mmCIF file of C-alpha atoms in Angstrom:
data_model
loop_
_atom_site.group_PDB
_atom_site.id
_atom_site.type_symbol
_atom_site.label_atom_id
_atom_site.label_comp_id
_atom_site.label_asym_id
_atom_site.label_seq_id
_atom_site.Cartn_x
_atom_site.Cartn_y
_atom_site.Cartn_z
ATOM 1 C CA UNK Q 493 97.434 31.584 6.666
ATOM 2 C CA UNK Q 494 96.823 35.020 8.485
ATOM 3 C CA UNK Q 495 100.709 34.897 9.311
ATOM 4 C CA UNK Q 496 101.653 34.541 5.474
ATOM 5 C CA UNK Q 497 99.218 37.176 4.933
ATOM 6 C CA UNK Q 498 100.970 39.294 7.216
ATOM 7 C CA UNK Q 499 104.394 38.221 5.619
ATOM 8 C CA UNK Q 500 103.718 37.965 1.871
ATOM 9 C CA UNK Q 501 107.615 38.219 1.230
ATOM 10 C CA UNK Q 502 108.021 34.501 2.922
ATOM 11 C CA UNK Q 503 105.467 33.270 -0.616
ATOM 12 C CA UNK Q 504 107.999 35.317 -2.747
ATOM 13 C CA UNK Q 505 110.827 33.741 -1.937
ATOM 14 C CA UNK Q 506 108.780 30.217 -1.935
ATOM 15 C CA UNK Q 507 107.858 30.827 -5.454
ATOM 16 C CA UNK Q 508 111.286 31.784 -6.426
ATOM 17 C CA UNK Q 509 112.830 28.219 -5.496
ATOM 18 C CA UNK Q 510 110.259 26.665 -7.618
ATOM 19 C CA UNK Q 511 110.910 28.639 -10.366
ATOM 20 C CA UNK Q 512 114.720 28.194 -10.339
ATOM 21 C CA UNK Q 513 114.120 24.488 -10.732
ATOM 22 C CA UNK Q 514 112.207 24.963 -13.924
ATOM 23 C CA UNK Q 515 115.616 25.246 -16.258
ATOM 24 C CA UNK Q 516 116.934 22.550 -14.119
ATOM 25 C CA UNK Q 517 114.078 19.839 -15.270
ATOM 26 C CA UNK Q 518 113.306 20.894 -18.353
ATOM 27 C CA UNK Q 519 117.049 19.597 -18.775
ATOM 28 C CA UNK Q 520 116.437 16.048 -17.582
ATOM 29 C CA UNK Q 521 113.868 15.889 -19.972
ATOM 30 C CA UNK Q 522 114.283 13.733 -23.626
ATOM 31 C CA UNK Q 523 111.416 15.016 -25.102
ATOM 32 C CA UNK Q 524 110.501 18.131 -27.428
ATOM 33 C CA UNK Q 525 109.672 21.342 -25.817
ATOM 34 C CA UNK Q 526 105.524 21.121 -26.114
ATOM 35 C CA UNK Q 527 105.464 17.861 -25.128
ATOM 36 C CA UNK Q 528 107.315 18.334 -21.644
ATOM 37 C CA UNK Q 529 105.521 21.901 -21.460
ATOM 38 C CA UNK Q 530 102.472 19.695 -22.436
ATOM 39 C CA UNK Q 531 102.666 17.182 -19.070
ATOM 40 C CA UNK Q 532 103.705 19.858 -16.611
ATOM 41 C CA UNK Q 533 100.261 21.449 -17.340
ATOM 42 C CA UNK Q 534 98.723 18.490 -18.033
ATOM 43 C CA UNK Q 535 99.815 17.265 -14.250
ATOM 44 C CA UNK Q 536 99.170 20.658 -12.902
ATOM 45 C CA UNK Q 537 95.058 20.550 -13.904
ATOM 46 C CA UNK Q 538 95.156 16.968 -12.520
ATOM 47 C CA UNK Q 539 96.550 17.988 -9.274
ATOM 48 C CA UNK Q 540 94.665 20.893 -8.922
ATOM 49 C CA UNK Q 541 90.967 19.642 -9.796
ATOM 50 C CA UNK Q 542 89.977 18.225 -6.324
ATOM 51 C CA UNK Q 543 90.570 21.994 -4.743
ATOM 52 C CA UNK Q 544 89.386 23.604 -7.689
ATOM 53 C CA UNK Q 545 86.292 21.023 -8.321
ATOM 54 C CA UNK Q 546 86.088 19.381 -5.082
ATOM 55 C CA UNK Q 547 84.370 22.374 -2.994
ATOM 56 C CA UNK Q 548 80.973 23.677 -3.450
ATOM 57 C CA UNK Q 549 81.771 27.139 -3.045
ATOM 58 C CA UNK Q 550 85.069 27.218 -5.476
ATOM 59 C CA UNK Q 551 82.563 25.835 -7.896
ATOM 60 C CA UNK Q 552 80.167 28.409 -7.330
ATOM 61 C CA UNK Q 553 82.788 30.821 -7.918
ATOM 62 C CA UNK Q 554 83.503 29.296 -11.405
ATOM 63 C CA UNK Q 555 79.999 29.758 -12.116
ATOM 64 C CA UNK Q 556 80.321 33.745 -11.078
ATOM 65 C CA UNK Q 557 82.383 34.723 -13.875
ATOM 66 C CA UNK Q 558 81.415 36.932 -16.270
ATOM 67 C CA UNK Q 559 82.337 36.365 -20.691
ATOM 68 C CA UNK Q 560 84.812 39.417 -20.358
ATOM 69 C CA UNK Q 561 86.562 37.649 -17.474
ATOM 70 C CA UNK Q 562 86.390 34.114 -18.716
ATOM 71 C CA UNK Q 563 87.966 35.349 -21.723
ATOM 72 C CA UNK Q 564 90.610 37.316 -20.166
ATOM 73 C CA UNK Q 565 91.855 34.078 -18.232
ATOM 74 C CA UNK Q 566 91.832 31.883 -21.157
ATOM 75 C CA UNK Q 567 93.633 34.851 -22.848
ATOM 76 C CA UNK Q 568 96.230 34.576 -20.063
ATOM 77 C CA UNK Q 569 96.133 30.318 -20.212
ATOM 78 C CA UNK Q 570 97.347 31.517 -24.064
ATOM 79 C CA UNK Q 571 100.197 33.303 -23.735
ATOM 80 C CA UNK Q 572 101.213 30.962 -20.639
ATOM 81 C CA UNK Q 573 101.575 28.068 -23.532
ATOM 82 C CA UNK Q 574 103.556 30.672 -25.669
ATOM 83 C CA UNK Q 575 106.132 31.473 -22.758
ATOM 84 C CA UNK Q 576 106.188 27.618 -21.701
ATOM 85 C CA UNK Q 577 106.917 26.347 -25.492
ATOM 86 C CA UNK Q 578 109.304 29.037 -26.248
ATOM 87 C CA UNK Q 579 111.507 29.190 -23.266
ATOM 88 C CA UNK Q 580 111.948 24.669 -22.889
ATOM 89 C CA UNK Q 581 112.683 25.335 -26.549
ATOM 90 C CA UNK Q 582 115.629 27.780 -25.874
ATOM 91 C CA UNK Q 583 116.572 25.808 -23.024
ATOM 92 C CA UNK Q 584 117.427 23.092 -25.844
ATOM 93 C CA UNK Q 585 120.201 25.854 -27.582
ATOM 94 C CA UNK Q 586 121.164 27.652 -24.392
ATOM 95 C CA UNK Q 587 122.344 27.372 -21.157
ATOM 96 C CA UNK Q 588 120.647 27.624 -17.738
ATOM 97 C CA UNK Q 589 122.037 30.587 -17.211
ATOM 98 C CA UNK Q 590 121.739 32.646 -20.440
ATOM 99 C CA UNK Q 591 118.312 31.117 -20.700
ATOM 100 C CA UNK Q 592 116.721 31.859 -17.536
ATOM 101 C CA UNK Q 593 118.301 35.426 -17.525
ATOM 102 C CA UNK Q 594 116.780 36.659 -20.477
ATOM 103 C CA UNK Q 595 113.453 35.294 -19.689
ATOM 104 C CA UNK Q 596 113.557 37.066 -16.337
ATOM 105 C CA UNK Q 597 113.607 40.714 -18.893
ATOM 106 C CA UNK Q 598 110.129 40.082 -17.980
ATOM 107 C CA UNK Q 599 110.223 43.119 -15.651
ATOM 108 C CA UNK Q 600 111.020 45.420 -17.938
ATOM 109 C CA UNK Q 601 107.876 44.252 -20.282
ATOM 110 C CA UNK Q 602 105.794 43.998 -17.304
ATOM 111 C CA UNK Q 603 106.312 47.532 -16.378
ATOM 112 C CA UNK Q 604 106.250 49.256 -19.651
ATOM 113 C CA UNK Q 605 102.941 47.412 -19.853
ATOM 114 C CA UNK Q 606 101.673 48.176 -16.445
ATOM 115 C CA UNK Q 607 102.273 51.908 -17.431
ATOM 116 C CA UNK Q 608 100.475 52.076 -21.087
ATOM 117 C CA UNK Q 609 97.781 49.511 -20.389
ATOM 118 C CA UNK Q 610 97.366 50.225 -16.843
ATOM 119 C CA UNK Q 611 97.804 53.244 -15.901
ATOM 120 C CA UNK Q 612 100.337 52.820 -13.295
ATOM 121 C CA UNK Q 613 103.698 54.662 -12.468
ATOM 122 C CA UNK Q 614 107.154 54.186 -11.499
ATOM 123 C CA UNK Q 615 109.253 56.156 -9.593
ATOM 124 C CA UNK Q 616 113.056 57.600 -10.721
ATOM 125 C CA UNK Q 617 114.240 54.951 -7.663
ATOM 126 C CA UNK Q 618 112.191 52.144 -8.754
ATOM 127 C CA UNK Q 619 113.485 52.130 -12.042
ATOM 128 C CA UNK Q 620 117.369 52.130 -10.958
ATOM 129 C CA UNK Q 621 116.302 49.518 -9.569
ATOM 130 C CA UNK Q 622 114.968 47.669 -12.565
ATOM 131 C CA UNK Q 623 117.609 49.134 -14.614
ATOM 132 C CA UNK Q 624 120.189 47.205 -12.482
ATOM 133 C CA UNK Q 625 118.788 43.791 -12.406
ATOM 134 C CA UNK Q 626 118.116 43.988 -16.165
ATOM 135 C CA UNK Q 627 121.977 45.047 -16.503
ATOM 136 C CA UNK Q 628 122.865 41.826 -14.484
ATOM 137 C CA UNK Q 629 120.506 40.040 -16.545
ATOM 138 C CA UNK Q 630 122.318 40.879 -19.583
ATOM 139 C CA UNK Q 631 125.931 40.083 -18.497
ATOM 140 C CA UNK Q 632 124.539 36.847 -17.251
ATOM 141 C CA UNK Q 633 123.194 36.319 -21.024
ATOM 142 C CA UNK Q 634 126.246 37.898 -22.879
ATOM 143 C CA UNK Q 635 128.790 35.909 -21.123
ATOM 144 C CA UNK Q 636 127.068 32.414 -21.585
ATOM 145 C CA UNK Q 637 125.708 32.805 -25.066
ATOM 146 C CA UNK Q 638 128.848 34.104 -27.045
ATOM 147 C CA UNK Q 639 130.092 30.598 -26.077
ATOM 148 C CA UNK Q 640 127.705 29.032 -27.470
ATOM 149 C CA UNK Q 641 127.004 28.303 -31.229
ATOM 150 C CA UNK Q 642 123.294 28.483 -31.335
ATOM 151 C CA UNK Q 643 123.419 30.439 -28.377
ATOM 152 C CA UNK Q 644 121.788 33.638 -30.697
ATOM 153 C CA UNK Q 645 118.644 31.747 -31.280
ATOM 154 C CA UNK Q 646 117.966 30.323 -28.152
ATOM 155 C CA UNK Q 647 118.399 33.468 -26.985
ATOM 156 C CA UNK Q 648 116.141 35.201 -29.255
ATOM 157 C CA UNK Q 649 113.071 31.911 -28.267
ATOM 158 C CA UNK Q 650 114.196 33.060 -24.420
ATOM 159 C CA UNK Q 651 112.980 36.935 -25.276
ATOM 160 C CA UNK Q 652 109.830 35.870 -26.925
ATOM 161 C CA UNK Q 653 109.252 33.944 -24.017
ATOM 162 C CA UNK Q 654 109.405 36.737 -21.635
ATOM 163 C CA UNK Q 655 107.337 39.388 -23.652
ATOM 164 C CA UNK Q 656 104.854 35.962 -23.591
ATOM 165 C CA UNK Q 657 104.828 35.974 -19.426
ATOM 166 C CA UNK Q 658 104.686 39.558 -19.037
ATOM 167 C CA UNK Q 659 100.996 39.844 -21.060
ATOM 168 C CA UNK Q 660 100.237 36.561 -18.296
ATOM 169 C CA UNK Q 661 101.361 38.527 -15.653
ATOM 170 C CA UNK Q 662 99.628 41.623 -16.521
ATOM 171 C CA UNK Q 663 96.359 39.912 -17.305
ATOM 172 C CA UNK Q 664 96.730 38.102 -13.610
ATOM 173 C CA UNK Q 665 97.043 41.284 -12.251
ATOM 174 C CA UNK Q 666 93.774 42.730 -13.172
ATOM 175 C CA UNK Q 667 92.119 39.360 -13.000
ATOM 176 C CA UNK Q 668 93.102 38.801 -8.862
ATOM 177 C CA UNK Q 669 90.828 42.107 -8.308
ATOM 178 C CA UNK Q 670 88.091 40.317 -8.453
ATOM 179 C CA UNK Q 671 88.732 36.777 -9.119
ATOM 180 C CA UNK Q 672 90.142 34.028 -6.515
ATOM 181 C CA UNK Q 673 93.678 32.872 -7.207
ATOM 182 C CA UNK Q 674 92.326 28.848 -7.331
ATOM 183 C CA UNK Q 675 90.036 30.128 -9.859
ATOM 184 C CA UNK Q 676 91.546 32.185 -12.323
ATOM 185 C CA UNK Q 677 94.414 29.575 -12.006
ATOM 186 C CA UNK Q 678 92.504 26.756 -12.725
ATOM 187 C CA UNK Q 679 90.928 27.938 -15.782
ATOM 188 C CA UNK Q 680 94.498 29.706 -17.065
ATOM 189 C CA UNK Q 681 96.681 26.046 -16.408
ATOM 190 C CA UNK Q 682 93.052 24.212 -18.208
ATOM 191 C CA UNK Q 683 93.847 26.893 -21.198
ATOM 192 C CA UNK Q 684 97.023 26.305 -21.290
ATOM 193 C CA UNK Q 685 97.616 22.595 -21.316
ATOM 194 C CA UNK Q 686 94.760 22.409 -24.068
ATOM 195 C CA UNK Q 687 97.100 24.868 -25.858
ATOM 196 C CA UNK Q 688 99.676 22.928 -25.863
ATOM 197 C CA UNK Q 689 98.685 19.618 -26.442
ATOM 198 C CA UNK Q 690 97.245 21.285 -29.536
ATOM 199 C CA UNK Q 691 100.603 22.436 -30.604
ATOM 200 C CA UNK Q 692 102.181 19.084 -30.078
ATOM 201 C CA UNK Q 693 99.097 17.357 -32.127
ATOM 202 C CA UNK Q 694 99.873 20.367 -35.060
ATOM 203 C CA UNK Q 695 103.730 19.146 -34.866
ATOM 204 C CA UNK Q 696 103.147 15.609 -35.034
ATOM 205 C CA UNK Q 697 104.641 14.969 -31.329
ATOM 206 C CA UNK Q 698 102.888 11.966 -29.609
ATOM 207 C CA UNK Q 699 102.970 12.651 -26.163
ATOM 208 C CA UNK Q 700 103.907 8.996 -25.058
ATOM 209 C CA UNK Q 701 106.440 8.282 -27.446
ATOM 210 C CA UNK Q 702 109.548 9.850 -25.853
ATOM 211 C CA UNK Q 703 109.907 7.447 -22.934
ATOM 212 C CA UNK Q 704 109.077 7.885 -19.450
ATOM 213 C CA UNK Q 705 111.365 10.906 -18.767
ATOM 214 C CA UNK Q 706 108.399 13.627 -19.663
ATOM 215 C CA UNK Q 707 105.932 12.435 -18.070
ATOM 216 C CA UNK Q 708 108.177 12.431 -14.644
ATOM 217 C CA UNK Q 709 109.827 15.929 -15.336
ATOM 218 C CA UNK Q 710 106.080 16.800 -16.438
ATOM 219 C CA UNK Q 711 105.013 16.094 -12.517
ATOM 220 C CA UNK Q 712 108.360 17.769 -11.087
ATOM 221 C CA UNK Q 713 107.706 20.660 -12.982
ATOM 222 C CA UNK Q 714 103.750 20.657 -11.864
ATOM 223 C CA UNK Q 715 104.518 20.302 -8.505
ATOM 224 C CA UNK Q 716 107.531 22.553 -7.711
ATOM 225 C CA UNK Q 717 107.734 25.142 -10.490
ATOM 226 C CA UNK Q 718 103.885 25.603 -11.602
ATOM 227 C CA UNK Q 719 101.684 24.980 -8.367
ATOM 228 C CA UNK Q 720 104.484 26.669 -6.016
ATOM 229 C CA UNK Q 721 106.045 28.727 -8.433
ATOM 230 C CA UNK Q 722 103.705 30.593 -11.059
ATOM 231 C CA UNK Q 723 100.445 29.901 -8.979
ATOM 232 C CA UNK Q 724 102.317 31.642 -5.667
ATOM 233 C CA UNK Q 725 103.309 34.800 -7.718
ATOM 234 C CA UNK Q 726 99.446 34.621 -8.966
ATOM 235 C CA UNK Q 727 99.066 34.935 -5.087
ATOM 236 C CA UNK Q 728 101.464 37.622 -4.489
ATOM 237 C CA UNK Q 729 99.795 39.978 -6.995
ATOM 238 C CA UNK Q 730 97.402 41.100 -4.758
ATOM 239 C CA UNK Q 731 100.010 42.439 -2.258
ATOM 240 C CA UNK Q 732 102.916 43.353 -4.594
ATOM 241 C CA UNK Q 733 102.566 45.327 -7.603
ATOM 242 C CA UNK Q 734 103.442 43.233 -10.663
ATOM 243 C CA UNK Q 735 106.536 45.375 -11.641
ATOM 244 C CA UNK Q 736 107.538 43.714 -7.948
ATOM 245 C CA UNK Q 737 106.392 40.251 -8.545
ATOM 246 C CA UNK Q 738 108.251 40.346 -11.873
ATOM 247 C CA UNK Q 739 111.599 41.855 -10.129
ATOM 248 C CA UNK Q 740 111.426 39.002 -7.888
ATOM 249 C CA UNK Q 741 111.624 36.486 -10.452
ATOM 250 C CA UNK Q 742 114.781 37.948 -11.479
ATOM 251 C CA UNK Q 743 116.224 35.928 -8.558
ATOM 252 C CA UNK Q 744 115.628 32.880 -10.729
ATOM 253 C CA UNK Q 745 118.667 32.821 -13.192
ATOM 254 C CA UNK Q 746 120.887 33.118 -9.977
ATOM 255 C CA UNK Q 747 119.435 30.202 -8.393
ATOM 256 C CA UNK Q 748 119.361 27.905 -11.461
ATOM 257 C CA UNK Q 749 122.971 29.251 -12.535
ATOM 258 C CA UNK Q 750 124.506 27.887 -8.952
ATOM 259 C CA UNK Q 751 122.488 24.348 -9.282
ATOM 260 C CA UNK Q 752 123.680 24.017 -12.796
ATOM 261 C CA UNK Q 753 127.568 24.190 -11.691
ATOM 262 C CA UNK Q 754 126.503 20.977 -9.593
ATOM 263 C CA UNK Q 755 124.530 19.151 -11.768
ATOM 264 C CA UNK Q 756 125.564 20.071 -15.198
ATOM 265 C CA UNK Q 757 129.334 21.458 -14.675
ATOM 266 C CA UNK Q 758 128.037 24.770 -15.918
ATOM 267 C CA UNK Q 759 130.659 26.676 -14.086
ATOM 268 C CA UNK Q 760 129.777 30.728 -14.271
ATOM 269 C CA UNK Q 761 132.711 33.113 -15.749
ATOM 270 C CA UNK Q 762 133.320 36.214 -13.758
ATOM 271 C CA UNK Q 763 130.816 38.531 -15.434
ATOM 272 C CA UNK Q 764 128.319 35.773 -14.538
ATOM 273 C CA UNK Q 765 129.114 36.383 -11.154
ATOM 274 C CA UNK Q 766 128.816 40.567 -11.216
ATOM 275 C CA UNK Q 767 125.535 39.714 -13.305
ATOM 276 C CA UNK Q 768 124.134 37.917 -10.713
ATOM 277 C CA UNK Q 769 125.300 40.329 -7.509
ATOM 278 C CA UNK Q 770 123.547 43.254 -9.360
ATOM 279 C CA UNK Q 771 120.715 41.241 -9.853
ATOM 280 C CA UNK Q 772 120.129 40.333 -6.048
ATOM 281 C CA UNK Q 773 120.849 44.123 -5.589
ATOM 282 C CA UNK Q 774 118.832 45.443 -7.971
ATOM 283 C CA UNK Q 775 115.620 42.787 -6.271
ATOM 284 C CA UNK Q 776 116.646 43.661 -2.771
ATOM 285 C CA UNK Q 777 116.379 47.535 -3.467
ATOM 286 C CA UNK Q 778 113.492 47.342 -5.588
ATOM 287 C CA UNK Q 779 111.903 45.291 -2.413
ATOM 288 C CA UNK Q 780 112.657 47.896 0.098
ATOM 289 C CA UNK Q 781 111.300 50.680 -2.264
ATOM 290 C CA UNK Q 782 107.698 49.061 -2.899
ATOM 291 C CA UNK Q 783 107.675 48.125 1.328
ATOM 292 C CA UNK Q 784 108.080 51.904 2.181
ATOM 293 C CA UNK Q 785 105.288 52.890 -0.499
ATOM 294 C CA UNK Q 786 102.802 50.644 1.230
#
């Protein structure tokens, strides 16, 4: 562990393969959006209960937290339902690739944010490099969606969902000051499945009455994309800014664009392509920029 601590970059990159495969999934799934959202979370708390529960002094932690911060991580568990629901819904009117792009604006919310709310600054280099990755963001996005006849809408659910994980990732931020990562984790995934299995119960979805496909891409999504995904850049926060953790997830739509030419035939156009070069660029840059400020 005192090696990774000393290498943080090796749990970026970690969390950036489980996030690719989110898209990727989600796909393989035949139910509605909540209800997959629904068992990834649902699997996530079950996986995660005999660390979180199991130890005497995790559990003392749990009973450490103050109102203000207990509310700030179910605030957090929230929003994490929001992005969840409204990105496996645009996944269903989009493509990988269009889909994961947009969501990965994230940075750009997450900064704005971190400089209103938070009091924090970006340099003139630091946001060339955003700049960039959002640009190859956006040809990713504009070359997939105007093929696409709902492509619009799904884009539009893909947005929301981004502005939904930036307030997350914000909230984690100030939360890992002073909170473990198991903890505030725990509680936020607890939040958030009970926030979504609310939403399906509001829409009338049963969770057991689309076949066995959900509850399987439920676990694969737990396992790969939640607990070594979204729980590693929890992690990460407290050695990487979360303007840098949020740059780093703009990896993501290149990663689930070149698995979904193998599994899904989604071959990328030529703008796809610059889209995603300015991305890695724009990540790499941004990655040498925050190592020389530290």
């Amino acid at each position: 562990m005192k090696y990774i601590e000393k290498h943080p970059m090796i749990m970026i990159v970690i969390g950036v393969i489980g996030i690719s495969l989110s898209s990727i999934f989600v796909k393989y799934s035949q139910a509605p959006s909540a209800v997959t959202a629904a068992f990834r979370l649902l699997w996530t708390v079950l996986l995660m209960s005999p660390v979180a529960l199991g130890k005497k002094e995790i559990r003392a932690q749990f009973r450490q937290m103050n109102r203000n911060e207990i509310f700030l991580s179910a605030l957090s568990g929230f929003f994490l339902a929001m992005h969840f629901w409204l990105w496996f819904e645009s996944l269903m009117h989009t493509s990988v690739a269009s889909s994961t792009a947009i969501v990965c604006t994230e940075v750009i919310w997450v900064s704005l944010g971190f400089c209103l709310f938070m009091k924090g600054r970006l340099t003139k280099k630091a946001v060339i490099a955003i700049a960039v990755t959002f640009i190859g963001s956006l040809l990713i996005a504009y070359s997939d969606s105007v093929s696409k006849s709902s492509g619009l809408y799904g884009d539009i659910l893909a947005l929301l969902a981004a502005v939904a994980v930036a307030v997350y990732t914000l909230i984690g931020r100030k939360m890992r000051e002073n909170v473990s990562t198991t903890v505030y984790t725990y509680v936020v995934y607890a939040v958030c499945a009970f926030t979504l299995v609310i939403i399906c119960l509001l829409g009338k979805q049963e969770l057991f009455s689309y076949g066995i496909s959900a509850p399987i891409v439920g676990l694969l999504l737990a396992v790969f994309s939640t607990i070594l995904g979204h729980s590693i850049f929890s992690w990460c926060l407290k050695y990487f800014s979360p303007s840098f953790v949020s740059a780093s997830k703009l990896m993501e739509p290149v990663v689930a664009a070149i698995l979904a030419v193998f599994l899904f035939s989604e071959m990328p156009a030529l703008v796809q392509i610059i889209g995603g070069l300015l991305i890695i660029g724009g990540v790499l840059y941004y990655s040498r920029i925050e190592k020389a400020a530290n």
